[in-house]
Tab-separated table of C-alpha atoms in Angstrom:
chain	number	residue	atom	x	y	z
A	1257	ARG	CA	8.813	39.898	-45.086
A	1258	GLU	CA	7.556	41.763	-41.981
A	1259	GLN	CA	3.972	40.803	-42.738
A	1260	ARG	CA	4.936	37.157	-43.002
A	1261	ALA	CA	6.779	37.351	-39.642
A	1262	LYS	CA	3.761	39.062	-38.018
A	1263	ALA	CA	1.395	36.456	-39.421
A	1264	GLN	CA	3.645	33.654	-38.212
A	1265	LEU	CA	3.916	35.202	-34.731
A	1266	ARG	CA	0.146	35.701	-34.592
A	1267	SER	CA	-0.481	32.059	-35.528
A	1268	VAL	CA	1.937	30.874	-32.832
A	1269	ILE	CA	0.203	33.059	-30.236
A	1270	GLU	CA	-3.254	31.876	-31.315
A	1271	ARG	CA	-2.099	28.260	-31.146
A	1272	GLN	CA	-0.829	28.821	-27.602
A	1273	PHE	CA	-4.132	30.406	-26.574
A	1274	LYS	CA	-6.048	27.468	-28.027
A	1275	MET	CA	-3.834	25.023	-26.165
A	1276	ARG	CA	-4.358	26.853	-22.887
A	1277	LYS	CA	-8.022	27.846	-23.203
A	1278	GLY	CA	-9.425	25.193	-25.488
A	1279	PRO	CA	-11.358	22.094	-24.452
A	1280	GLY	CA	-9.276	20.141	-21.988
A	1281	GLY	CA	-6.967	23.114	-21.392
A	1282	GLY	CA	-4.317	21.743	-23.746
A	1283	GLU	CA	-3.925	18.529	-21.746
A	1284	ASN	CA	-3.320	15.319	-23.554
A	1285	ASP	CA	-4.943	12.001	-22.681
A	1286	ALA	CA	-1.995	10.846	-20.561
A	1287	ASP	CA	-2.251	13.953	-18.352
A	1288	LYS	CA	-5.996	13.499	-17.945
A	1289	GLU	CA	-5.560	9.842	-17.072
A	1290	HIS	CA	-2.830	10.707	-14.531
A	1291	LYS	CA	-5.069	13.329	-12.901
A	1292	LYS	CA	-7.994	10.913	-12.725
A	1293	LYS	CA	-5.808	8.203	-11.185
A	1294	LYS	CA	-4.461	10.674	-8.621
A	1295	GLU	CA	-8.011	11.761	-7.677
A	1296	GLU	CA	-9.024	8.117	-7.186
A	1297	GLU	CA	-5.997	7.502	-4.952
A	1298	GLU	CA	-6.899	10.625	-2.963
A	1299	LYS	CA	-10.474	9.372	-2.465
A	1300	ASP	CA	-9.237	5.945	-1.362
A	1301	SER	CA	-6.797	7.410	1.131
A	1302	ALA	CA	-9.502	9.754	2.451
A	1303	ARG	CA	-11.760	6.783	3.238
A	1304	TYR	CA	-9.250	5.236	5.637
A	1305	ALA	CA	-7.642	8.392	6.990
A	1306	LYS	CA	-7.429	9.232	10.678
A	1307	VAL	CA	-7.558	12.978	10.023
A	1308	LYS	CA	-10.833	14.833	10.298
A	1309	ALA	CA	-12.550	15.984	7.071
A	1310	ALA	CA	-10.040	14.122	4.906
A	1311	GLU	CA	-12.276	14.280	1.841
A	1312	PHE	CA	-12.045	18.096	1.808
A	1313	THR	CA	-8.258	18.276	2.053
A	1314	SER	CA	-7.367	19.253	-1.506
A	1315	LYS	CA	-10.432	21.487	-1.851
A	1316	LYS	CA	-9.669	23.469	1.304
A	1317	ILE	CA	-5.919	23.869	0.821
A	1318	ALA	CA	-4.636	23.635	-2.746
A	1319	GLY	CA	-1.679	21.286	-3.087
A	1320	LEU	CA	-2.255	19.558	0.240
A	1321	ASP	CA	-3.014	15.860	0.156
A	1322	VAL	CA	-4.292	13.407	2.737
A	1323	LYS	CA	-0.941	11.632	2.976
A	1324	THR	CA	0.770	14.863	4.059
A	1325	ARG	CA	-1.889	15.476	6.699
A	1326	GLU	CA	-1.544	11.890	7.929
A	1327	ASP	CA	2.237	12.310	8.181
A	1328	TYR	CA	1.888	15.487	10.237
A	1329	LEU	CA	-0.760	13.794	12.381
A	1330	SER	CA	1.541	10.880	13.178
A	1331	LEU	CA	4.372	13.289	14.052
A	1332	CYS	CA	2.016	15.234	16.299
A	1333	GLU	CA	0.718	12.045	17.920
A	1334	SER	CA	4.196	10.706	18.662
A	1335	SER	CA	5.276	14.105	20.044
A	1336	LEU	CA	2.208	14.210	22.299
A	1337	ALA	CA	2.845	10.642	23.487
A	1338	ASP	CA	6.476	11.524	24.296
A	1339	ASN	CA	5.307	14.669	26.082
A	1340	TYR	CA	2.784	12.745	28.138
A	1341	ASN	CA	5.297	10.055	29.096
A	1342	ALA	CA	7.893	12.670	30.091
A	1343	SER	CA	5.477	14.802	32.114
A	1344	LYS	CA	3.402	11.972	33.631
A	1345	PRO	CA	5.162	12.030	37.032
A	1346	PHE	CA	4.592	15.797	37.352
A	1347	SER	CA	1.016	15.992	36.087
A	1348	ASP	CA	-2.267	14.901	37.595
A	1349	LYS	CA	-3.883	14.197	34.211
A	1350	THR	CA	-3.955	10.677	32.819
A	1351	PHE	CA	-4.630	9.704	29.225
A	1352	GLN	CA	-5.224	6.509	27.318
A	1353	VAL	CA	-3.513	5.944	23.964
A	1354	TYR	CA	-6.703	6.663	22.011
A	1355	GLU	CA	-7.183	9.932	23.930
A	1356	ILE	CA	-3.738	11.104	22.879
A	1357	LEU	CA	-4.730	10.242	19.303
A	1358	GLU	CA	-7.955	12.263	19.715
A	1359	ALA	CA	-5.963	15.228	21.040
A	1360	SER	CA	-3.578	15.073	18.088
A	1361	ILE	CA	-6.478	14.806	15.631
A	1362	GLY	CA	-8.049	17.886	17.204
A	1363	ALA	CA	-4.791	19.850	17.113
A	1364	GLU	CA	-4.150	18.957	13.458
A	1365	TYR	CA	-7.737	19.762	12.512
A	1366	SER	CA	-7.601	23.186	14.144
A	1367	VAL	CA	-4.439	23.986	12.165
A	1368	PHE	CA	-6.087	22.634	8.999
A	1369	THR	CA	-9.224	24.743	9.395
A	1370	SER	CA	-7.345	27.923	10.271
A	1371	ASN	CA	-5.195	27.946	7.116
A	1372	LYS	CA	-5.866	28.275	3.413
A	1373	VAL	CA	-2.331	28.025	2.043
A	1374	ILE	CA	-0.190	24.898	2.163
A	1375	THR	CA	2.950	26.721	3.295
A	1376	MET	CA	1.119	28.234	6.266
A	1377	TYR	CA	-0.343	24.828	7.151
A	1378	ARG	CA	3.133	23.280	7.124
A	1379	LYS	CA	4.575	26.151	9.145
A	1380	LYS	CA	1.850	25.974	11.811
A	1381	MET	CA	2.151	22.193	12.106
A	1382	ALA	CA	5.933	22.456	12.424
A	1383	THR	CA	5.485	25.171	15.075
A	1384	LEU	CA	2.965	23.026	16.965
A	1385	ILE	CA	5.231	19.970	16.952
A	1386	SER	CA	8.215	22.097	17.917
A	1387	SER	CA	6.362	23.629	20.872
A	1388	ILE	CA	5.284	20.168	22.058
A	1389	LYS	CA	8.893	18.962	21.886
A	1390	SER	CA	10.174	22.008	23.774
A	1391	GLU	CA	7.627	21.385	26.547
A	1392	THR	CA	8.745	17.751	26.596
A	1393	LYS	CA	12.344	18.833	27.208
A	1394	LYS	CA	11.131	20.961	30.128
A	1395	MET	CA	9.056	17.977	31.357
A	1396	ASN	CA	5.886	20.085	31.288
A	1397	LEU	CA	2.539	18.883	29.996
A	1398	CYS	CA	2.006	20.707	26.686
A	1399	GLU	CA	-0.960	23.028	26.173
A	1400	THR	CA	-2.594	20.654	23.682
A	1401	LEU	CA	-2.873	17.911	26.310
A	1402	ALA	CA	-3.464	20.286	29.218
A	1403	SER	CA	-6.543	21.779	27.544
A	1404	PHE	CA	-7.797	18.480	26.116
A	1405	GLU	CA	-10.890	17.022	27.767
A	1406	PRO	CA	-11.177	13.237	27.256
A	1407	GLY	CA	-14.629	12.145	26.207
A	1408	LYS	CA	-15.525	15.530	24.756
A	1409	SER	CA	-15.736	15.747	21.011
A	1410	VAL	CA	-12.785	17.364	19.313
A	1411	ASN	CA	-13.349	21.016	18.332
A	1412	GLY	CA	-16.902	21.203	19.581
A	1413	GLY	CA	-17.992	17.991	17.930
A	1414	GLY	CA	-19.801	17.457	14.708
A	1415	LEU	CA	-23.128	18.505	13.320
A	1416	THR	CA	-24.946	15.790	15.267
A	1417	ASP	CA	-23.530	17.034	18.575
A	1418	LEU	CA	-24.516	20.588	17.686
A	1419	ALA	CA	-28.051	19.515	16.758
A	1420	ASN	CA	-28.429	17.575	20.011
A	1421	GLN	CA	-27.152	20.536	22.006
A	1422	VAL	CA	-29.641	22.919	20.349
A	1423	LYS	CA	-32.439	20.404	20.912
A	1424	LYS	CA	-31.605	20.180	24.635
A	1425	GLU	CA	-31.500	23.959	24.930
A	1426	LEU	CA	-34.865	24.327	23.218
A	1427	ASN	CA	-36.441	21.623	25.388
A	1428	GLY	CA	-34.997	23.304	28.485
A	1429	LYS	CA	-36.432	26.679	27.488
A	1430	GLN	CA	-39.846	25.213	26.670
A	1431	SER	CA	-40.140	23.324	29.938
A	1432	SER	CA	-38.875	26.206	32.094
A	1433	SER	CA	-41.141	28.838	30.577
A	1434	GLN	CA	-44.462	28.081	28.971
A	1435	LEU	CA	-45.414	31.742	28.956
A	1436	PRO	CA	-46.839	33.050	25.679
A	1437	ASN	CA	-44.654	35.477	23.778
A	1438	SER	CA	-45.782	38.748	22.217
A	1439	SER	CA	-47.331	37.042	19.183
A	1440	GLY	CA	-49.459	34.818	21.375
A	1441	SER	CA	-47.755	31.501	20.592
A	1442	SER	CA	-46.746	29.215	23.430
A	1443	GLY	CA	-43.083	29.102	22.422
A	1444	GLU	CA	-43.437	25.962	20.318
A	1445	ILE	CA	-41.281	25.601	17.267
A	1446	LYS	CA	-43.096	24.388	14.196
A	1447	SER	CA	-41.331	22.741	11.339
A	1448	ALA	CA	-41.169	24.563	8.052
A	1449	THR	CA	-42.979	21.749	6.235
A	1450	SER	CA	-45.997	21.434	8.535
A	1451	PRO	CA	-49.113	23.403	7.614
A	1452	THR	CA	-49.949	26.265	9.983
């Protein structure tokens, strides 16, 4: 009797392991189809999203989706617009509507990149929006808008901006000093693919 109970328990445990570890992880076709459909919706929403790096949302922070980021972005944008309108008479800075959007995109992106857990992302976004609203009540320009420079790329810009900046620096160094360095080269940078 005990041996039969042990054998039965062992078979139940083995079946559970197979369901969890086996091919497909124990998912049935409906679950797989639902996951695939959800991934497609996520890709579609990432294509038309206002947030920066929308395609990396679920990879960077597990459980976070583009729609949630877009919702927080719109809350941040409306809070910044209210703050600007309330503090406009007392501030010397002026912003266009698209510049307020750029500032909110930058603020949301900095919160997104500084967090790895969805609860911390939500907490930081709620804190950001709350601080903007408290500055609005005081009729002060919030820090997000005060530190925002219109025309500058958000968060240092993208890879293209960085490449152009490095290129300018290298050209500036080459033109200002054409002195040979210790190895005897004239300071030129050769590409890795060109024969030397």
